[in-house]
Short mmCIF file of C-alpha atoms in Angstrom, two decimals:
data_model
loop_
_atom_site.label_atom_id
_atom_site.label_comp_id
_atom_site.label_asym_id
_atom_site.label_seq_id
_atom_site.Cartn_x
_atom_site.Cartn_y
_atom_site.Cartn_z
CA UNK A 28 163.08 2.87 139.77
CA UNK A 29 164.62 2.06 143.26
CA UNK A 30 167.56 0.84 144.00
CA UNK A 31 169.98 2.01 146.87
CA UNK A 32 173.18 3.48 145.42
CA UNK A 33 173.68 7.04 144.24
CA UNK A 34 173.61 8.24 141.68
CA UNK A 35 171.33 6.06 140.29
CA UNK A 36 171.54 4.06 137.31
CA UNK A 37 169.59 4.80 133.99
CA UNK A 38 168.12 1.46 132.93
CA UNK A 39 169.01 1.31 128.70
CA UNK A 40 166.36 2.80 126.83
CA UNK A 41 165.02 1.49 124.01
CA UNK A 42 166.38 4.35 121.04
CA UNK A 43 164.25 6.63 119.81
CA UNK A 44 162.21 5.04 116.75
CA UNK A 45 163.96 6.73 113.23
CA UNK A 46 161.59 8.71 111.38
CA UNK A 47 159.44 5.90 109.89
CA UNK A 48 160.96 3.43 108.30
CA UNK A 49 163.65 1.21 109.86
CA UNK A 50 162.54 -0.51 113.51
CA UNK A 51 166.35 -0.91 113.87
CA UNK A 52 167.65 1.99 115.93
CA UNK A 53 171.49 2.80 116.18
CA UNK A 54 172.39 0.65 118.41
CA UNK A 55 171.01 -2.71 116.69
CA UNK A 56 168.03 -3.24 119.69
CA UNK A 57 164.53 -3.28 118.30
CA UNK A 58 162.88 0.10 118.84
CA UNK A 59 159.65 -1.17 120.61
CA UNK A 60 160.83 -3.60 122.51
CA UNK A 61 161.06 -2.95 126.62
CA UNK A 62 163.54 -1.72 128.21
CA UNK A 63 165.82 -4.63 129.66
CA UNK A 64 164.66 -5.56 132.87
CA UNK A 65 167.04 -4.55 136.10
CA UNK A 66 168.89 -7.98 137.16
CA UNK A 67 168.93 -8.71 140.52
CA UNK A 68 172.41 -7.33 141.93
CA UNK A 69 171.86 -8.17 145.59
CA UNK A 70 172.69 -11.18 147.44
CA UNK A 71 171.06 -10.62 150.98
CA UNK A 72 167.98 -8.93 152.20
CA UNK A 73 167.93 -7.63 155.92
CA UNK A 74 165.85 -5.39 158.16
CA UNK A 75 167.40 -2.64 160.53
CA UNK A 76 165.65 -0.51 162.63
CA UNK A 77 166.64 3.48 162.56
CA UNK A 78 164.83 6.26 164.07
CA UNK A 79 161.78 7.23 161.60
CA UNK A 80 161.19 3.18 161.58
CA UNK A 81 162.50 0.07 160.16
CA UNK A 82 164.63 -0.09 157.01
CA UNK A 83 165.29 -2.55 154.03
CA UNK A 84 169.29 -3.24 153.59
CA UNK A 85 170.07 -4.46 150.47
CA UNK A 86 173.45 -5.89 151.08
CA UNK A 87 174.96 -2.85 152.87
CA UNK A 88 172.77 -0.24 150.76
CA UNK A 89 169.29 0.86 152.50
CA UNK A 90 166.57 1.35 150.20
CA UNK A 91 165.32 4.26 148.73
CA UNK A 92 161.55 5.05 146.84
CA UNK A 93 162.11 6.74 143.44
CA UNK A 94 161.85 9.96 144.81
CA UNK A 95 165.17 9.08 146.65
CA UNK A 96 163.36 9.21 150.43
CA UNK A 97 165.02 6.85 152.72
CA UNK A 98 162.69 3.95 152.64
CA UNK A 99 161.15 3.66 156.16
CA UNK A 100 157.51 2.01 157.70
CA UNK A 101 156.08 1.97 161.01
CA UNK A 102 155.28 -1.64 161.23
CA UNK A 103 158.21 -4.16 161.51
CA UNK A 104 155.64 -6.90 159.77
CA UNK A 105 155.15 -4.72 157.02
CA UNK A 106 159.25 -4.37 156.81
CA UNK A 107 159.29 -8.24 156.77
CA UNK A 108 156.95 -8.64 154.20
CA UNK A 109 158.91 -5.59 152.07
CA UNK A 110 162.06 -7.85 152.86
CA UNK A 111 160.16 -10.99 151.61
CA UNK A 112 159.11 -9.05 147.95
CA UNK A 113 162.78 -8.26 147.09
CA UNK A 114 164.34 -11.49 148.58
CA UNK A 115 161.83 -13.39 145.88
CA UNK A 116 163.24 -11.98 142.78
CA UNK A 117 165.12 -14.37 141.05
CA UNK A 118 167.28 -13.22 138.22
CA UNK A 119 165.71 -9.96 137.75
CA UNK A 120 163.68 -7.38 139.51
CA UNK A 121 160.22 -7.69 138.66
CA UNK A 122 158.66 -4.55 139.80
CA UNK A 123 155.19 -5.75 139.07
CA UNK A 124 155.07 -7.96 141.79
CA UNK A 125 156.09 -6.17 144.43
CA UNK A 126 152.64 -4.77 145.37
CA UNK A 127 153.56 -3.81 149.09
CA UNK A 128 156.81 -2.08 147.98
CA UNK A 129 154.70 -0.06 145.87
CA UNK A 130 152.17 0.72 148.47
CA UNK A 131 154.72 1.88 150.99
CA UNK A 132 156.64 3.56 147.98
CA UNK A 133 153.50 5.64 147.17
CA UNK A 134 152.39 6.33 150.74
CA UNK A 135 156.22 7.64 151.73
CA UNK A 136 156.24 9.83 148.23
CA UNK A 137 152.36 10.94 148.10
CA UNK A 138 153.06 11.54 144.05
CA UNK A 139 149.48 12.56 143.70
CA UNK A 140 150.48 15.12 146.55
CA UNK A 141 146.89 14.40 148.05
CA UNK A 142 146.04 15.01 151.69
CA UNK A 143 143.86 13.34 154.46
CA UNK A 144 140.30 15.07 152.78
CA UNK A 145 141.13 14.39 149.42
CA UNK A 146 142.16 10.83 149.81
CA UNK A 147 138.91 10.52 151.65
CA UNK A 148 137.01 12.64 149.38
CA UNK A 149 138.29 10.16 146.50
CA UNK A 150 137.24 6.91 148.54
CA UNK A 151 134.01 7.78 149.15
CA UNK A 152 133.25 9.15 145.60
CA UNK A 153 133.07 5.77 144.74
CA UNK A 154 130.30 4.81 146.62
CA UNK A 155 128.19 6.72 144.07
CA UNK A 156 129.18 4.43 141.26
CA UNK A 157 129.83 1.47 143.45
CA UNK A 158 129.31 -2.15 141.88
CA UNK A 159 127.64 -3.99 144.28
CA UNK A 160 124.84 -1.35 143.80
CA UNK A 161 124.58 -1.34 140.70
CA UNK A 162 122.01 -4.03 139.01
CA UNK A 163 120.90 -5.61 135.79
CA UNK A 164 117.51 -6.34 135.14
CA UNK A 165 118.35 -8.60 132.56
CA UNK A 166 119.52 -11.96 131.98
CA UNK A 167 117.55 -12.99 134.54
CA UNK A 168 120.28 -15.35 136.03
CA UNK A 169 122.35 -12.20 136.44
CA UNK A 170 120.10 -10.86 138.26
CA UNK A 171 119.08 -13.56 140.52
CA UNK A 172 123.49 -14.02 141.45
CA UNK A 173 123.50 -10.40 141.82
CA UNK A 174 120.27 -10.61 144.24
CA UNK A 175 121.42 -13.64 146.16
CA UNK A 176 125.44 -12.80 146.36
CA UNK A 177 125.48 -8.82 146.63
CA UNK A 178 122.74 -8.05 149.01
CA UNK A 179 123.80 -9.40 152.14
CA UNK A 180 126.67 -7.48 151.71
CA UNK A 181 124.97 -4.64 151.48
CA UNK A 182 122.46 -5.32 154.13
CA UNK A 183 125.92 -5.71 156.42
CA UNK A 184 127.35 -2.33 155.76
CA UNK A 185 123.76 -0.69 156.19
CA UNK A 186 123.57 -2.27 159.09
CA UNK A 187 127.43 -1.94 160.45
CA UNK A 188 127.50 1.56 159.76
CA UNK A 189 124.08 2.60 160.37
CA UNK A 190 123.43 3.80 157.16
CA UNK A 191 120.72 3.71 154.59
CA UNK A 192 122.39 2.77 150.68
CA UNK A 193 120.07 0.30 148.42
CA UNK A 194 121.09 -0.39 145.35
CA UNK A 195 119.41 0.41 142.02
CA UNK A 196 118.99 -0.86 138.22
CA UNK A 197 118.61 2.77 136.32
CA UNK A 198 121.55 4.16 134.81
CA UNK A 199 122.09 6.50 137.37
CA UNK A 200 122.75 4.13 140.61
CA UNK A 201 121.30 4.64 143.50
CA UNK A 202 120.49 7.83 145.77
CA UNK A 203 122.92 7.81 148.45
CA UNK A 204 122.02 10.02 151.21
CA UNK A 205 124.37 13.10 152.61
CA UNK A 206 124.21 11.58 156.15
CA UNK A 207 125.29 7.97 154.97
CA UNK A 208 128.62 9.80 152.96
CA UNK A 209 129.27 11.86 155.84
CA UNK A 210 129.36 8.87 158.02
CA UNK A 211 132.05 6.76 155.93
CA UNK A 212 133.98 10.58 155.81
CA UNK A 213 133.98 10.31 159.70
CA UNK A 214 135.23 6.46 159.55
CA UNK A 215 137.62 6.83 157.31
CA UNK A 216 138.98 9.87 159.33
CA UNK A 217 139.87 7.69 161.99
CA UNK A 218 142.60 5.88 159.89
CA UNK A 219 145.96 7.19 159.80
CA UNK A 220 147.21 8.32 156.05
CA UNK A 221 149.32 5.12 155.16
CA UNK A 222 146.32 3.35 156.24
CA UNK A 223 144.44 5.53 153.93
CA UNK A 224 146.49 4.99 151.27
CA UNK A 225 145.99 1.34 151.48
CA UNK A 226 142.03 1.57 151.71
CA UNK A 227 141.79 4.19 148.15
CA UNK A 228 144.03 1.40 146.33
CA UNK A 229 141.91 -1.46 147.68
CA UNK A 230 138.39 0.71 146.61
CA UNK A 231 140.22 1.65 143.35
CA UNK A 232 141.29 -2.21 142.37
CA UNK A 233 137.64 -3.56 143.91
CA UNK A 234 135.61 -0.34 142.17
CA UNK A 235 133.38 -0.86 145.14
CA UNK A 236 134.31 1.05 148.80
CA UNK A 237 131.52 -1.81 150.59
CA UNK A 238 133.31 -4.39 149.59
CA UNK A 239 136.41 -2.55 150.33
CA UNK A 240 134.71 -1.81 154.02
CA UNK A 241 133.99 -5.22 154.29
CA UNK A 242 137.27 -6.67 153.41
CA UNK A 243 138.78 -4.17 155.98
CA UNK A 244 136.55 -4.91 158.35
CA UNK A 245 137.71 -8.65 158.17
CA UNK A 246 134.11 -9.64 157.01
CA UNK A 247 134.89 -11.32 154.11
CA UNK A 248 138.19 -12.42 152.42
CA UNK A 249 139.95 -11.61 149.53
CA UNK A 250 139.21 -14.28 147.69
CA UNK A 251 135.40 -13.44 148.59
CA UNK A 252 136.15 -9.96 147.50
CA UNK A 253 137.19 -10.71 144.14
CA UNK A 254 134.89 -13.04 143.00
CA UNK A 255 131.77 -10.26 144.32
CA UNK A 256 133.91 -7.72 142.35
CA UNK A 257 134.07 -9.51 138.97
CA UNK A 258 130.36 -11.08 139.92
CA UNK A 259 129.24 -10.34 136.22
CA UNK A 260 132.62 -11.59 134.98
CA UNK A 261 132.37 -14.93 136.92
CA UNK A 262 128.95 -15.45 135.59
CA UNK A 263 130.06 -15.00 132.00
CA UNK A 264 132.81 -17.19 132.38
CA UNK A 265 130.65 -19.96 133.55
CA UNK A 266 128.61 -19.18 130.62
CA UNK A 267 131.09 -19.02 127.92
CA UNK A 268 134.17 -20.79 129.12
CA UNK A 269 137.50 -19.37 131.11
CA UNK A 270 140.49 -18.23 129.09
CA UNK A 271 142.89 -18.80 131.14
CA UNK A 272 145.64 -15.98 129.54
CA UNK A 273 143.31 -13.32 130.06
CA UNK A 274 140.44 -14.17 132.87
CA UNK A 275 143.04 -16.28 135.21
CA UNK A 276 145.64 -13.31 134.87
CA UNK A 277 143.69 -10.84 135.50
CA UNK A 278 142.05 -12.97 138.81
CA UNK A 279 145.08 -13.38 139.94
CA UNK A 280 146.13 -9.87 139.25
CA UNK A 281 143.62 -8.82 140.97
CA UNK A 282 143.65 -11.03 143.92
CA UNK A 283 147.62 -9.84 144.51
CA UNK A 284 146.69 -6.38 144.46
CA UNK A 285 143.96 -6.71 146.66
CA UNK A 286 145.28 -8.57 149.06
CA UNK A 287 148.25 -6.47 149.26
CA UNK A 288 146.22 -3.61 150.05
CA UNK A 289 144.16 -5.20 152.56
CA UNK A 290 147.33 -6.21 154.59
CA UNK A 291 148.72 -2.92 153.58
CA UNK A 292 145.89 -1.26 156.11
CA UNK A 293 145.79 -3.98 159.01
CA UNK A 294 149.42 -3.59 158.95
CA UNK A 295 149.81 0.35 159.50
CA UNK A 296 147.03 0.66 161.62
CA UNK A 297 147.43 -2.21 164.01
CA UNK A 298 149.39 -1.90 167.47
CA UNK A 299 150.25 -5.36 169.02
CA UNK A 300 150.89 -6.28 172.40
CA UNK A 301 151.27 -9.31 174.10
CA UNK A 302 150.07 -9.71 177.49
CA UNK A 303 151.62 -12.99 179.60
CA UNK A 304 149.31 -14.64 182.41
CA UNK A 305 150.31 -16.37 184.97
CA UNK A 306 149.27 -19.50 185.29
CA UNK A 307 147.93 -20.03 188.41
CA UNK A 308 147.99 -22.89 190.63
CA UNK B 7 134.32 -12.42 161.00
CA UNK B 8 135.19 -14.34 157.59
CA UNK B 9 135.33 -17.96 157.55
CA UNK B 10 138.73 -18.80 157.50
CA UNK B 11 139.44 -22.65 158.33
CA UNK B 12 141.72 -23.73 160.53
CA UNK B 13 144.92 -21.94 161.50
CA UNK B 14 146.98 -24.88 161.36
CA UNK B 15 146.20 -25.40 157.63
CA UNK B 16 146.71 -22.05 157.47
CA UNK B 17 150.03 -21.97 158.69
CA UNK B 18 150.97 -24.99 156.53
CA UNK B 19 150.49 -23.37 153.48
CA UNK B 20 151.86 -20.15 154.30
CA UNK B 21 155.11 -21.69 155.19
CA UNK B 22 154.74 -23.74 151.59
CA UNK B 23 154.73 -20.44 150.19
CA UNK B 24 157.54 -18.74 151.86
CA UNK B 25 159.58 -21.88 150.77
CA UNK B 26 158.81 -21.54 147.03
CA UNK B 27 158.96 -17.64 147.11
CA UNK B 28 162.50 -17.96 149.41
CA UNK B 29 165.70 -19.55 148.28
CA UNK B 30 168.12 -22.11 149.75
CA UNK B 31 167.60 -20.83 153.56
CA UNK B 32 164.04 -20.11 153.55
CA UNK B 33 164.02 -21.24 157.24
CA UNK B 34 166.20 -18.33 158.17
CA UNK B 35 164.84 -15.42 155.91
CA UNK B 36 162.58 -13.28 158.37
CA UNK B 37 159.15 -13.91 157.25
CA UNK B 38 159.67 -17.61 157.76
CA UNK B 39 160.72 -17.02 161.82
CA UNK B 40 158.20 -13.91 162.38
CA UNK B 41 155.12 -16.02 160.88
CA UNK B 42 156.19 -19.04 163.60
CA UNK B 43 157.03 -16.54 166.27
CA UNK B 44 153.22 -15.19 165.79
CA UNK B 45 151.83 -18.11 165.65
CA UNK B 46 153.18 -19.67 168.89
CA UNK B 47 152.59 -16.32 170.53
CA UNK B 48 148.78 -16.50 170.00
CA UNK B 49 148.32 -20.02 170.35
CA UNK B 50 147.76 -20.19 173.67
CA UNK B 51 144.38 -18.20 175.48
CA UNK B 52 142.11 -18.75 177.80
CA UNK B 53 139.26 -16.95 175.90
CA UNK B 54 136.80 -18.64 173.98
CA UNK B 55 136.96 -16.30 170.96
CA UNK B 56 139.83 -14.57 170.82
CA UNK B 57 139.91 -11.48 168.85
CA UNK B 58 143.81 -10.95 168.51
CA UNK B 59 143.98 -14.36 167.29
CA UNK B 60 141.22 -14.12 164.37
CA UNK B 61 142.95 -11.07 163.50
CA UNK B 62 146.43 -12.82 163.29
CA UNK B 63 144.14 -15.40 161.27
CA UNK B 64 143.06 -13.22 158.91
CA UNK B 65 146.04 -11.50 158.12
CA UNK B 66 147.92 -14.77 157.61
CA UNK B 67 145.29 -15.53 155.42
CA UNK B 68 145.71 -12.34 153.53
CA UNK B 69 149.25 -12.52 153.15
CA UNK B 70 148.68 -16.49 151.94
CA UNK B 71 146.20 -15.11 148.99
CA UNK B 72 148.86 -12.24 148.14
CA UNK B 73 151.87 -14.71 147.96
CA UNK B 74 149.76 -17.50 146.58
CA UNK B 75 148.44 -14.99 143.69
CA UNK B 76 152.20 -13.34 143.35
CA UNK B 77 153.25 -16.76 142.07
CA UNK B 78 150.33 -17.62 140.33
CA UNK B 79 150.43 -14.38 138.03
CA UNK B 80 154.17 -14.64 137.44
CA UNK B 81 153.24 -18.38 135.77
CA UNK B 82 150.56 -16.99 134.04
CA UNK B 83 153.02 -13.90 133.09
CA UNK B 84 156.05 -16.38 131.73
CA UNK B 85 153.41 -18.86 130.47
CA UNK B 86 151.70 -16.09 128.02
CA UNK B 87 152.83 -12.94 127.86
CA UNK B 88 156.78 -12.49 128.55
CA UNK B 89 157.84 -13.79 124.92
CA UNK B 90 158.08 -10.19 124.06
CA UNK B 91 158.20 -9.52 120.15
CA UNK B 92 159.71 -11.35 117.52
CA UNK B 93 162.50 -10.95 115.55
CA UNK B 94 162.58 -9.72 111.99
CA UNK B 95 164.20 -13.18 110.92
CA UNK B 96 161.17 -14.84 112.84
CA UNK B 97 157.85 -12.82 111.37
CA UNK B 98 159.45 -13.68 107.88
CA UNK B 99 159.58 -17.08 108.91
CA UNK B 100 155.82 -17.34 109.88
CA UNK B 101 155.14 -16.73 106.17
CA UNK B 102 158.22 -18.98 104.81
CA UNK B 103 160.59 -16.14 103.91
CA UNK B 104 163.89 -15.50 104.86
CA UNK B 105 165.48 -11.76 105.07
CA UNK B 106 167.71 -11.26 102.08
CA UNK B 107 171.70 -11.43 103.10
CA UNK B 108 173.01 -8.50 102.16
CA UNK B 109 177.27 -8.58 102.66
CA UNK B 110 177.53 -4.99 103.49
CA UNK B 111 174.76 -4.15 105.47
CA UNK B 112 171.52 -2.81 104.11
CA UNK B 113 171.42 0.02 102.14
#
């Protein structure tokens, strides 16, 4: 839970439930309800810059990740966009929006306590079990969308990366060479580990690393990236109508997260410069 | 490269964004000057097809989809799923009860 001042705060907790019976716990609140939600209890939202990068002020407080780090990224974009999450809360803090203060939070922590190999290890895991290879034979129609929408993108990242992957219909997926995993190992070695951070979370929320790949590599867009992600779900939708409490939330769940990460990575491995020319007469 | 539409359009509705997500002085929060200040910065280029512009592109475009989907999931969030749980006095009201007054608390 992260907020600025020490010691921090304990948000109430709901009581313990009483040994069966009663939902009413000492204090009168309803043991299964959630705990109240942290109100808002900063006016202004500013950047500084200190020495490990830039900093979020909240008021006159900087702000810390739950494992009480000073919060600090590279990028000053990123520290706008940071700025921009916890300027947008309204009465209370909803922490479930705030997908880049996450991000950084988890790449500035490392709670998994993973390093470079394993984070890469984990990314390209999923290309074993990645969606866009695996294929239905059956509804047909499914099969065609699958056909028409996932193999260019497939045919890209083959052909991007040099690499031989296919895609399959048997239970087991497809056969993905040793050479074609060691070659996403090398590319993904050449991101930095905030960077890497981003990309796992993107494969993880997409549960595909070539359309992860692709999104990175500014192929495609997010949008683009979703709807090849939840291909089957799309086409069942169309099918048998949209509810819009579960399918819309989700979509747009998805979409935030997603696009979060993607920035996430451009933003922490990107180095800007501007270069004025003269105009010449 | 994605197809991305035009960067004016672009910028529009990224600055419709920041204005719903900001409050009274959206026009001086950060995001609001930094996505101008980029966007002046790589209008201007000789190239043909410049790649530090499509990336700007692209990124704006990400960051449009993230704040556009922020706000579109909190709706969805209020609309159906913050009621939290109901009361006692409610559920017996679903039914057409009503919890029995008891003067000096239950039990």
């Amino acid at each position: 839970l992260w907020w600025a001042h020490s010691p921090p705060a304990r948000l109430p907790r709901p009581p313990p439930a009483a040994a069966g019976s009663c939902p009413v716990g000492p204090c009168g609140r309803r043991a299964y309800a959630p705990p109240a939600e942290r109100k808002r209890f900063y006016q202004n939202v500013s950047i500084s810059q200190g020495e490990g990068g830039f900093e979020i002020n909240l008021d006159h407080r900087k702000l810390k990740t739950p494992q009480a780090k000073l919060f600090t990224v590279p990028s000053e974009a990123l520290a706008i966009a940071v700025a921009t999450e916890w300027d947008s809360q309204k009465d209370t803090i909803k922490f479930y929006t705030m997908h880049l203060t996450t991000l950084c939070n988890t790449a500035l922590d490392n709670p998994t306590q993973r390093n470079k190999t394993q984070l890469i290890r984990a990314a390209v895991k999923f290309l074993e079990t990645d969606t866009v290879c695996y294929r239905v034979e059956e509804p047909p129609a499914l099969a065609e969308l699958q056909k028409n929408e996932w193999d260019p993108v497939v045919a890209w990242a083959e052909e991007r990366y040099n690499v031989t992957i296919g895609s399959s219909t048997s239970i087991l997926g497809p056969n993905i060479p040793a050479s074609t995993k060691e070659t996403f190992v090398s590319h993904l070695a050449s991101y930095n580990m905030w960077a890497l951070q981003g990309i796992e979370f993107v494969i993880t929320q997409l549960k595909s690393l070539i359309l992860s790949m692709s999104l990175i590599d500014r192929h495609i867009t997010v949008e683009k990236a979703v709807l090849l992600s939840r291909l089957e779900e799309e086409y069942q939708i169309r099918r048998w109508g949209n509810v819009e409490w579960a399918h819309d939330y989700d979509l747009c769940e998805l979409r935030a997260r997603t696009a979060a990460g993607t920035l996430f990575v451009h933003l922490c491995s990107e180095s800007s410069t501007v270069k004025h020319k003269l105009l010449q007469d | 490269m994605a197809a991305l539409g035009g960067p004016l359009c672009t910028l529009r509705a990224l600055l419709r964004e920041l204005r719903h997500a900001g409050g009274r002085s959206y026009r001086d929060s950060p995001a609001y000057r930094h996505v101008l200040a980029a966007f002046r910065a790589h209008r201007v280029t000789s190239e043909k097809l410049c790649r530090a512009q499509q990336e700007l592109h692209f990124q704006a475009v990400t960051y449009l989809c993230l704040l556009r989907s922020v706000r579109e999931h909190e709706a969805l969030h209020r609309e159906y799923h913050g009621r939290g749980e109901r009361s006692p006095q409610e559920v017996a009201g679903l039914v057409g009860f009503r919890l029995p007054q008891q003067p000096g608390g239950k039990g």
